[in-house]
Short mmCIF file of C-alpha atoms in Angstrom, two decimals:
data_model
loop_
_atom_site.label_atom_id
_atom_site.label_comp_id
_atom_site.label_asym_id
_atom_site.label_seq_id
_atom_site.Cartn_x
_atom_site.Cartn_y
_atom_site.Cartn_z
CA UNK A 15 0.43 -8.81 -11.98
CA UNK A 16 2.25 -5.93 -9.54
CA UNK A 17 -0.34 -4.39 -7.28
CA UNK A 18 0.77 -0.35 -7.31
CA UNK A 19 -0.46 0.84 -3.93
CA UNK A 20 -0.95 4.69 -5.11
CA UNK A 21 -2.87 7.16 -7.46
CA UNK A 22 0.23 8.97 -8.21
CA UNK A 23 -0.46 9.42 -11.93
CA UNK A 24 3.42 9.51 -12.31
CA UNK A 25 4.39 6.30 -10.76
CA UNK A 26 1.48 4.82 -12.75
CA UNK A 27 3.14 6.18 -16.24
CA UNK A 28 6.14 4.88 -15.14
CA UNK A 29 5.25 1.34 -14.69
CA UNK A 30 2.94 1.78 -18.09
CA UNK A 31 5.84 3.12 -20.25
CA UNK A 32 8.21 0.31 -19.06
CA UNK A 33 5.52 -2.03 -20.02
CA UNK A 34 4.99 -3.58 -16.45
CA UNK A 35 1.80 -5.19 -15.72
CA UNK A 36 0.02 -3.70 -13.00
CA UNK A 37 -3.28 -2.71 -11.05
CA UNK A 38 -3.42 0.33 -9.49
CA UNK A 39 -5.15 -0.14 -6.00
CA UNK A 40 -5.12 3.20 -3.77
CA UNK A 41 -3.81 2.09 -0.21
CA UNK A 42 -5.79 3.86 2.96
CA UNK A 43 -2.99 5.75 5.15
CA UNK A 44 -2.91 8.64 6.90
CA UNK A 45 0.25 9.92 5.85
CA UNK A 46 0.26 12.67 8.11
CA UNK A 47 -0.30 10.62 11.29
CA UNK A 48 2.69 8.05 10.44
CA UNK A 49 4.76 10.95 9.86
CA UNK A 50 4.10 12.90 12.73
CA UNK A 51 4.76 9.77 15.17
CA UNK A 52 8.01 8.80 13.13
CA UNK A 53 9.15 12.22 13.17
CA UNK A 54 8.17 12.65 17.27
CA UNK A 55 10.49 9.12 17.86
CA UNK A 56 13.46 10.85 16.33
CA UNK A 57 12.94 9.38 12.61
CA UNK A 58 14.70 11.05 9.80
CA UNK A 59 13.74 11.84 6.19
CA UNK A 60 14.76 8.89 4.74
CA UNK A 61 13.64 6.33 7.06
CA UNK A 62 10.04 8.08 7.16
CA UNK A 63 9.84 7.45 3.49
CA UNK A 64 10.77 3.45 3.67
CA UNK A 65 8.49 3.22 6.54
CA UNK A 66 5.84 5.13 5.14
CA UNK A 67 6.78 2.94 1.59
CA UNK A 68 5.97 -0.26 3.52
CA UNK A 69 2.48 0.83 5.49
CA UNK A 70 1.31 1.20 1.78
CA UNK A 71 2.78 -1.75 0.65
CA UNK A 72 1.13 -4.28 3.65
CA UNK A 73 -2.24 -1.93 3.29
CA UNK A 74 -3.23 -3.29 0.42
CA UNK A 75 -4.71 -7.15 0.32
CA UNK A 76 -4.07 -8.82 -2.80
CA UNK A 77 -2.69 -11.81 -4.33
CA UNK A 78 0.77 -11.73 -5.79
CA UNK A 79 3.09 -9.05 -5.09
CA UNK A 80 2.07 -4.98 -3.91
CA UNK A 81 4.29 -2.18 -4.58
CA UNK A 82 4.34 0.64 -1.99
CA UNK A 83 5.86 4.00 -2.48
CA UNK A 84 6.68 7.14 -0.80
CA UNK A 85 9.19 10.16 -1.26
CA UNK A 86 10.30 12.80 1.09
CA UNK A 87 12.09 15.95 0.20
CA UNK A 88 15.41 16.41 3.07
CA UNK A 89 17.06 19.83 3.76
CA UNK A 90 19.92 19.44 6.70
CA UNK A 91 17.83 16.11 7.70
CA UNK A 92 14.29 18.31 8.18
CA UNK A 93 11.73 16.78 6.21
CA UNK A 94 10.00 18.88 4.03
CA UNK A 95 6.31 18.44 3.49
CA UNK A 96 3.72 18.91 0.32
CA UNK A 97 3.00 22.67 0.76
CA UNK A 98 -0.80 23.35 2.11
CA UNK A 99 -0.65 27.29 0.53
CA UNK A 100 1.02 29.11 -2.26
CA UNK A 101 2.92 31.09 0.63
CA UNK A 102 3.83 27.79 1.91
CA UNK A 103 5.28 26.82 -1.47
CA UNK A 104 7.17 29.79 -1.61
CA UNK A 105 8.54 30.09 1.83
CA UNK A 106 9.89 26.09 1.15
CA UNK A 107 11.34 27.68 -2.16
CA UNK A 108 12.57 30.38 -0.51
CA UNK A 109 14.84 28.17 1.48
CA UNK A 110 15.70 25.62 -0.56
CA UNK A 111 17.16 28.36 -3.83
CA UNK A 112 20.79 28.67 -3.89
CA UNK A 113 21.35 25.44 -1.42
CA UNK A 114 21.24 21.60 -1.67
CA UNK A 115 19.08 18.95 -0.32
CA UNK A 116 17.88 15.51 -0.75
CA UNK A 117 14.93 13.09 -2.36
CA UNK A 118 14.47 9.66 -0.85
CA UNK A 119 12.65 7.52 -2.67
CA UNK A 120 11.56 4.52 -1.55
CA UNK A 121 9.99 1.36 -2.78
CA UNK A 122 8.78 -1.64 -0.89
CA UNK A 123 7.10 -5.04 -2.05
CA UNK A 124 4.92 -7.00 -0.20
CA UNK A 125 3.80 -10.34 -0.92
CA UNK A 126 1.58 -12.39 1.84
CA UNK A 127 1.73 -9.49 3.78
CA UNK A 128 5.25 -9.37 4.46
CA UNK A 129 7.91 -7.40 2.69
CA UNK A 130 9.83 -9.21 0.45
CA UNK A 131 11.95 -6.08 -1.20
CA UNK A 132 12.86 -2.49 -0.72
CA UNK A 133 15.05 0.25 -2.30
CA UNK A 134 15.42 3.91 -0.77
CA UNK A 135 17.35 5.71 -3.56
CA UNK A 136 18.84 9.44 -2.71
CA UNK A 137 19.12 12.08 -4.67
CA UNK A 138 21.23 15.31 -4.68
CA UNK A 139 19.36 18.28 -5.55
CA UNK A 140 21.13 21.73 -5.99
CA UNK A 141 19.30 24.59 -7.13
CA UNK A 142 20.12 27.74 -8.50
CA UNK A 143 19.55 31.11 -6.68
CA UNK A 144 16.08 32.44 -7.71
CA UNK A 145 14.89 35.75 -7.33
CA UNK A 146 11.55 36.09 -5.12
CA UNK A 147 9.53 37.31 -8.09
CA UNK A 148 10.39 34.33 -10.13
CA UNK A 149 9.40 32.11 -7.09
CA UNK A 150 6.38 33.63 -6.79
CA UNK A 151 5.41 33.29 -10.32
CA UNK A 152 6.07 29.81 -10.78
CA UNK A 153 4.08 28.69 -7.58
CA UNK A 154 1.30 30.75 -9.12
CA UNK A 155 1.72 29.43 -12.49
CA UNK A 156 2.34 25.67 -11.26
CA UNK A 157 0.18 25.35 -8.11
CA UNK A 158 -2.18 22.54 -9.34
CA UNK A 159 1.17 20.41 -10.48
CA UNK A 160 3.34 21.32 -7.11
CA UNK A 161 1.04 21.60 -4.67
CA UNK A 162 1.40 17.52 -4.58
CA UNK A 163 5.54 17.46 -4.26
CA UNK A 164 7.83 17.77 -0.96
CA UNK A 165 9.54 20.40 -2.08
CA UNK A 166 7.05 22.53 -3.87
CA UNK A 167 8.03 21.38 -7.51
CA UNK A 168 8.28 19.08 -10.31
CA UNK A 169 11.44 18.46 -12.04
CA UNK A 170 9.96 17.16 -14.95
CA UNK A 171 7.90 20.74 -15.53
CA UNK A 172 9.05 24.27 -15.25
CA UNK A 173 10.48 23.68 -12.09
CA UNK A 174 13.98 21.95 -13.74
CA UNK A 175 14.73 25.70 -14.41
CA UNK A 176 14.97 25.95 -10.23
CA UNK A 177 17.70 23.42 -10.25
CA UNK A 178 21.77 23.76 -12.01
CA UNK A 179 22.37 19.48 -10.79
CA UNK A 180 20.62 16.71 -10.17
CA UNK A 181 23.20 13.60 -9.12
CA UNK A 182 21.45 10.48 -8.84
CA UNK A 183 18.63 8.50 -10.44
CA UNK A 184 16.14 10.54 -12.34
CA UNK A 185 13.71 8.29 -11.69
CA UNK A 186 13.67 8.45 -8.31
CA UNK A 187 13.35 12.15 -8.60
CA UNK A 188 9.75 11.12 -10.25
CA UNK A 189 9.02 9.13 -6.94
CA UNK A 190 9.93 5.72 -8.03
CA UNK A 191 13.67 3.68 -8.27
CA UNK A 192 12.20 1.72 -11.56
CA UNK A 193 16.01 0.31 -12.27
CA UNK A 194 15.82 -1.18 -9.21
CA UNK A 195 12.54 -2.86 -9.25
CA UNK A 196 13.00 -3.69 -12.60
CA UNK A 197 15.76 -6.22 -11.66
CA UNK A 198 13.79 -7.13 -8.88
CA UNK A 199 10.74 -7.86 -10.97
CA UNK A 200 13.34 -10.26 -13.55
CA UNK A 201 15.40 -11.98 -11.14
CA UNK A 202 11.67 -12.86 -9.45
CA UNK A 203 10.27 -13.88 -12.90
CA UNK A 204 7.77 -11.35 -13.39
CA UNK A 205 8.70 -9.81 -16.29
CA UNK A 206 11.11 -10.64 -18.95
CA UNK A 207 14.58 -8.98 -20.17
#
C-alpha cells in the first residue's frame, strides 16, 4: 500500500478515484523554513518543489513505498507563495491577470528511506485580464478554497474563469502528476493495468 505523505484532500481524491491503495500519513515539515533556505542558496521554483517533494517523502517512516508532494506557483522564476490575507490574494492576482506563469508539480517516492522515483511536471498558465472588482470578489467569495494554493486559486473552482489556457497536465495543476506515477506504480507491480 502507497504511503501519501499529505492532508491535501485533493491529492487524496486523486489517488481514491484512480483506485490506488493508499494511507494517508501527514509528514512534519516546516515548509516555510526549507523554502526560505532553498530560496536564500539561489534555488528556483521548480527545484524548491522537488526538494520540498522529497523532505515529505523521507519524513514519513513506513514500510513499502511513501509518496511526497509539493507544488509551487512560478512568475519570471519568483516563487509565489499560499497568500496569508485576502489583500495578499489579490495583490498575487493582481500580477499574475493578463500574464503567464508556471506550476511545478512534483512527486517523489521513497522506499527505505531513499528515493526511488520523482516527476516535476510544468505547467503553462495564462490568464485572462481581470478587472480589480472581479478579483476582489472572487478572493472574497473563494477565500476558504484559495487561501491554500500558490497562486491564490483553484482551477478546478471559479477560478478556471481567471485563466483563457492551460498547456500541460491537468493533473498536475491539482498538485499531483498521477500519469506519471501511475506507470511508476505498474512497471513496480503495485497496481495493475
Amino acid at each position: 500500500m502507497l504511503i501519501l505523505a499529505s492532508t491535501s484532500e485533493t491529492r487524496r481524491m486523486l489517488l481514491a478515484n484512480a483506485a490506488i491503495p493508499f494511507e494517508a500519513r501527514p509528514s512534519r515539515v516546516d515548509e516555510a523554513l526549507v523554502r526560505d533556505a532553498l530560496l536564500a542558496e539561489g534555488h528556483g521554483p521548480r527545484e524548491i518543489a522537488d526538494a520540498l517533494a522529497e523532505m515529505k517523502a523521507l519524513r514519513v517512516r513506513a514500510p513499502g513505498l511513501v509518496l511526497g508532494c509539493d507544488q509551487t506557483a512560478d512568475h519570471d522564476g519568483t516563487l509565489l507563495s499560499k497568500p496569508g490575507t485576502q489583500e495578499e490574494a489579490v495583490a498575487q492576482l493582481r500580477r499574475l491577470s493578463g500574464g503567464t506563469h508556471r506550476l511545478h508539480s512534483a512527486a517523489v517516492v521513497a522506499e527505505a528511506g531513499r528515493p526511488v522515483w520523482r516527476h516535476v511536471a510544468t505547467v503553462r498558465m495564462d490568464m485572462r485580464l481581470a478587472s480589480e472588482a472581479y478579483l476582489q470578489e472572487y478572493v472574497s467569495r473563494n477565500w476558504d478554497e484559495i487561501r491554500h494554493s500558490a497562486g491564490s486559486y483553484t482551477l478546478e473552482g471559479e477560478g478556471a474563469r481567471l485563466f483563457h489556457r492551460v498547456e500541460g497536465d491537468y493533473f498536475a495543476v491539482l498538485g499531483l502528476p498521477l500519469l506519471p506515477l501511475i506507470d511508476f506504480l505498474i512497471t513496480r507491480g503495485e497496481i495493475a493495468a
